[in-house]
Amino acid sequence: MLSTTIKSFVPVFSRRLADRLSYGLTSALDLAANVAGKSIDEVLSPERAVQTFMLLRSPPERYVSYHYEATEIRDSLTVEALSTLPFDGAVAVWLRESRQLLQHAVLHRSETDQSSIAHDLDEALSHRAAVDEEIENLGERAIVVKVDLPPDVDPTISPSTIRDSRVVAALEAADVVADQLFASGLCTRLEENVYPPVVTRN
């Protein structure tokens, strides 16, 4: 599971998908915190980037692993990992955020300097374009889910105002992807919800 920002609600989407598939759940941020012996809030962008690279190059079996880029997209190793991906039996799900949603994400960070906003939006759009190219190269091993703000919503609106509708949209989209994975034979249904152990990297 990949997205450009957390405004895609990728953790909600990933948890729902893991539940539907009876898979375990992990993230690059959780792994980075475990490896560094830090809290999640203390993890640095380069530390998370390394774990993202490792997850993409060697994804654990029967897990939904997710990652959204940190503010410092320049530290990202996501595109590099995707470009050399062995992808044995794994499927990449790309939550492709619209320009409006990326603008919304940038506007509602704590930093509000206008020049910084413009720069960060350009950086996010460039990153999205680079991932788009690599996702296209994966063919049937990739699923693209388009994520946008609700209709007629301005990017300046408070995130809390649209949170409920965004959560519902993420849950519904995860159900659609789960059904698609089952129908294509890329994932098989399990008789029981038996989850794998938590993934850690020491």
mmCIF file of N, CA and C in Angstrom, residues 1-2 13-14 17 21 23 55-56 58-66 82 85-95 135 138-145 177-178 180-182 184-188:
data_model
loop_
_atom_site.group_PDB
_atom_site.id
_atom_site.type_symbol
_atom_site.label_atom_id
_atom_site.label_comp_id
_atom_site.label_asym_id
_atom_site.label_seq_id
_atom_site.Cartn_x
_atom_site.Cartn_y
_atom_site.Cartn_z
ATOM 1 N N MET A 1 0.854 -1.181 0.000
ATOM 2 C CA MET A 1 0.000 0.000 0.000
ATOM 3 C C MET A 1 0.893 1.234 0.000
ATOM 4 N N LEU A 2 0.707 2.077 -1.002
ATOM 5 C CA LEU A 2 1.514 3.284 -1.110
ATOM 6 C C LEU A 2 0.624 4.498 -1.315
ATOM 7 N N PHE A 13 -7.547 2.403 5.179
ATOM 8 C CA PHE A 13 -7.685 1.537 4.010
ATOM 9 C C PHE A 13 -6.947 0.217 4.246
ATOM 10 N N SER A 14 -5.716 0.301 4.735
ATOM 11 C CA SER A 14 -4.881 -0.889 4.905
ATOM 12 C C SER A 14 -5.431 -1.831 5.971
ATOM 13 N N LEU A 17 -8.422 -3.617 4.476
ATOM 14 C CA LEU A 17 -7.994 -4.607 3.498
ATOM 15 C C LEU A 17 -7.380 -5.821 4.183
ATOM 16 N N LEU A 21 -8.769 -9.682 3.919
ATOM 17 C CA LEU A 21 -7.908 -10.747 3.391
ATOM 18 C C LEU A 21 -7.462 -11.728 4.462
ATOM 19 N N TYR A 23 -5.131 -10.999 6.571
ATOM 20 C CA TYR A 23 -3.690 -10.805 6.554
ATOM 21 C C TYR A 23 -3.266 -10.032 7.804
ATOM 22 N N LEU A 55 10.725 -3.096 2.742
ATOM 23 C CA LEU A 55 9.399 -3.702 2.612
ATOM 24 C C LEU A 55 9.048 -3.948 1.149
ATOM 25 N N LEU A 56 9.386 -3.006 0.288
ATOM 26 C CA LEU A 56 9.079 -3.154 -1.126
ATOM 27 C C LEU A 56 9.960 -4.208 -1.790
ATOM 28 N N SER A 58 11.413 -6.747 -0.237
ATOM 29 C CA SER A 58 11.191 -8.067 0.364
ATOM 30 C C SER A 58 9.925 -8.049 1.209
ATOM 31 N N PRO A 59 8.758 -7.995 0.561
ATOM 32 C CA PRO A 59 7.500 -7.897 1.316
ATOM 33 C C PRO A 59 7.196 -9.193 2.064
ATOM 34 N N PRO A 60 6.753 -9.097 3.318
ATOM 35 C CA PRO A 60 6.409 -10.311 4.074
ATOM 36 C C PRO A 60 5.147 -10.960 3.510
ATOM 37 N N GLU A 61 5.125 -12.281 3.532
ATOM 38 C CA GLU A 61 3.973 -12.998 2.992
ATOM 39 C C GLU A 61 2.735 -12.798 3.863
ATOM 40 N N ARG A 62 1.585 -12.724 3.214
ATOM 41 C CA ARG A 62 0.276 -12.607 3.848
ATOM 42 C C ARG A 62 0.211 -11.417 4.811
ATOM 43 N N TYR A 63 0.758 -10.326 4.343
ATOM 44 C CA TYR A 63 0.698 -9.055 5.075
ATOM 45 C C TYR A 63 0.235 -7.943 4.153
ATOM 46 N N VAL A 64 -0.499 -7.003 4.704
ATOM 47 C CA VAL A 64 -0.705 -5.710 4.061
ATOM 48 C C VAL A 64 0.302 -4.760 4.705
ATOM 49 N N SER A 65 1.221 -4.264 3.912
ATOM 50 C CA SER A 65 2.233 -3.324 4.395
ATOM 51 C C SER A 65 1.956 -1.970 3.761
ATOM 52 N N TYR A 66 1.968 -0.925 4.566
ATOM 53 C CA TYR A 66 1.638 0.376 3.982
ATOM 54 C C TYR A 66 2.683 1.436 4.308
ATOM 55 N N LEU A 82 10.694 0.577 -6.263
ATOM 56 C CA LEU A 82 9.732 0.108 -7.258
ATOM 57 C C LEU A 82 10.398 -0.190 -8.598
ATOM 58 N N LEU A 85 11.997 -3.759 -8.481
ATOM 59 C CA LEU A 85 11.190 -4.627 -7.629
ATOM 60 C C LEU A 85 11.091 -6.054 -8.163
ATOM 61 N N PRO A 86 11.469 -7.048 -7.361
ATOM 62 C CA PRO A 86 11.264 -8.438 -7.779
ATOM 63 C C PRO A 86 9.788 -8.839 -7.711
ATOM 64 N N PHE A 87 9.098 -8.374 -6.691
ATOM 65 C CA PHE A 87 7.659 -8.540 -6.547
ATOM 66 C C PHE A 87 7.162 -9.961 -6.735
ATOM 67 N N ASP A 88 7.794 -10.911 -6.085
ATOM 68 C CA ASP A 88 7.361 -12.298 -6.170
ATOM 69 C C ASP A 88 6.055 -12.491 -5.402
ATOM 70 N N GLY A 89 4.956 -12.619 -6.125
ATOM 71 C CA GLY A 89 3.673 -12.893 -5.493
ATOM 72 C C GLY A 89 3.038 -11.726 -4.783
ATOM 73 N N ALA A 90 3.646 -10.542 -4.842
ATOM 74 C CA ALA A 90 3.102 -9.378 -4.138
ATOM 75 C C ALA A 90 2.328 -8.491 -5.110
ATOM 76 N N VAL A 91 1.439 -7.682 -4.558
ATOM 77 C CA VAL A 91 0.650 -6.740 -5.345
ATOM 78 C C VAL A 91 0.823 -5.349 -4.739
ATOM 79 N N ALA A 92 1.086 -4.363 -5.587
ATOM 80 C CA ALA A 92 1.193 -2.978 -5.118
ATOM 81 C C ALA A 92 -0.162 -2.294 -5.298
ATOM 82 N N VAL A 93 -0.672 -1.689 -4.236
ATOM 83 C CA VAL A 93 -1.889 -0.889 -4.316
ATOM 84 C C VAL A 93 -1.478 0.564 -4.121
ATOM 85 N N TRP A 94 -1.746 1.368 -5.138
ATOM 86 C CA TRP A 94 -1.316 2.771 -5.150
ATOM 87 C C TRP A 94 -2.533 3.657 -4.957
ATOM 88 N N LEU A 95 -2.606 4.304 -3.785
ATOM 89 C CA LEU A 95 -3.666 5.271 -3.533
ATOM 90 C C LEU A 95 -3.235 6.585 -4.173
ATOM 91 N N ILE A 135 4.433 2.300 -11.241
ATOM 92 C CA ILE A 135 3.236 1.477 -11.046
ATOM 93 C C ILE A 135 2.736 0.940 -12.387
ATOM 94 N N LEU A 138 4.426 -2.142 -13.538
ATOM 95 C CA LEU A 138 4.138 -3.388 -12.818
ATOM 96 C C LEU A 138 2.978 -4.178 -13.439
ATOM 97 N N GLY A 139 2.236 -3.544 -14.323
ATOM 98 C CA GLY A 139 1.164 -4.253 -15.014
ATOM 99 C C GLY A 139 0.108 -4.784 -14.064
ATOM 100 N N GLU A 140 -0.231 -6.068 -14.178
ATOM 101 C CA GLU A 140 -1.305 -6.665 -13.380
ATOM 102 C C GLU A 140 -0.935 -6.811 -11.918
ATOM 103 N N ARG A 141 0.321 -6.584 -11.589
ATOM 104 C CA ARG A 141 0.746 -6.662 -10.193
ATOM 105 C C ARG A 141 0.520 -5.352 -9.453
ATOM 106 N N ALA A 142 -0.192 -4.427 -10.053
ATOM 107 C CA ALA A 142 -0.480 -3.140 -9.410
ATOM 108 C C ALA A 142 -1.954 -2.798 -9.571
ATOM 109 N N ILE A 143 -2.509 -2.203 -8.529
ATOM 110 C CA ILE A 143 -3.887 -1.714 -8.543
ATOM 111 C C ILE A 143 -3.847 -0.237 -8.166
ATOM 112 N N VAL A 144 -4.490 0.588 -8.981
ATOM 113 C CA VAL A 144 -4.522 2.024 -8.725
ATOM 114 C C VAL A 144 -5.907 2.408 -8.207
ATOM 115 N N VAL A 145 -5.934 3.062 -7.058
ATOM 116 C CA VAL A 145 -7.178 3.556 -6.476
ATOM 117 C C VAL A 145 -7.100 5.083 -6.461
ATOM 118 N N VAL A 177 -11.201 -3.272 -3.528
ATOM 119 C CA VAL A 177 -9.896 -3.856 -3.851
ATOM 120 C C VAL A 177 -9.827 -5.309 -3.388
ATOM 121 N N ALA A 178 -10.351 -5.603 -2.189
ATOM 122 C CA ALA A 178 -10.357 -6.978 -1.700
ATOM 123 C C ALA A 178 -11.124 -7.888 -2.655
ATOM 124 N N GLN A 180 -11.628 -7.402 -5.774
ATOM 125 C CA GLN A 180 -10.855 -7.482 -7.017
ATOM 126 C C GLN A 180 -9.718 -8.493 -6.881
ATOM 127 N N LEU A 181 -9.059 -8.497 -5.737
ATOM 128 C CA LEU A 181 -7.967 -9.440 -5.499
ATOM 129 C C LEU A 181 -8.472 -10.882 -5.463
ATOM 130 N N PHE A 182 -9.620 -11.089 -4.833
ATOM 131 C CA PHE A 182 -10.196 -12.426 -4.797
ATOM 132 C C PHE A 182 -10.619 -12.880 -6.193
ATOM 133 N N SER A 184 -9.568 -11.971 -9.110
ATOM 134 C CA SER A 184 -8.446 -12.178 -10.024
ATOM 135 C C SER A 184 -7.602 -13.393 -9.666
ATOM 136 N N GLY A 185 -7.814 -13.928 -8.466
ATOM 137 C CA GLY A 185 -7.004 -15.051 -8.011
ATOM 138 C C GLY A 185 -5.666 -14.656 -7.425
ATOM 139 N N LEU A 186 -5.413 -13.338 -7.308
ATOM 140 C CA LEU A 186 -4.152 -12.878 -6.719
ATOM 141 C C LEU A 186 -4.122 -13.132 -5.217
ATOM 142 N N CYS A 187 -5.298 -13.230 -4.587
ATOM 143 C CA CYS A 187 -5.411 -13.596 -3.179
ATOM 144 C C CYS A 187 -6.495 -14.663 -3.055
ATOM 145 N N THR A 188 -6.326 -15.559 -2.097
ATOM 146 C CA THR A 188 -7.318 -16.602 -1.860
ATOM 147 C C THR A 188 -7.935 -16.414 -0.484
#
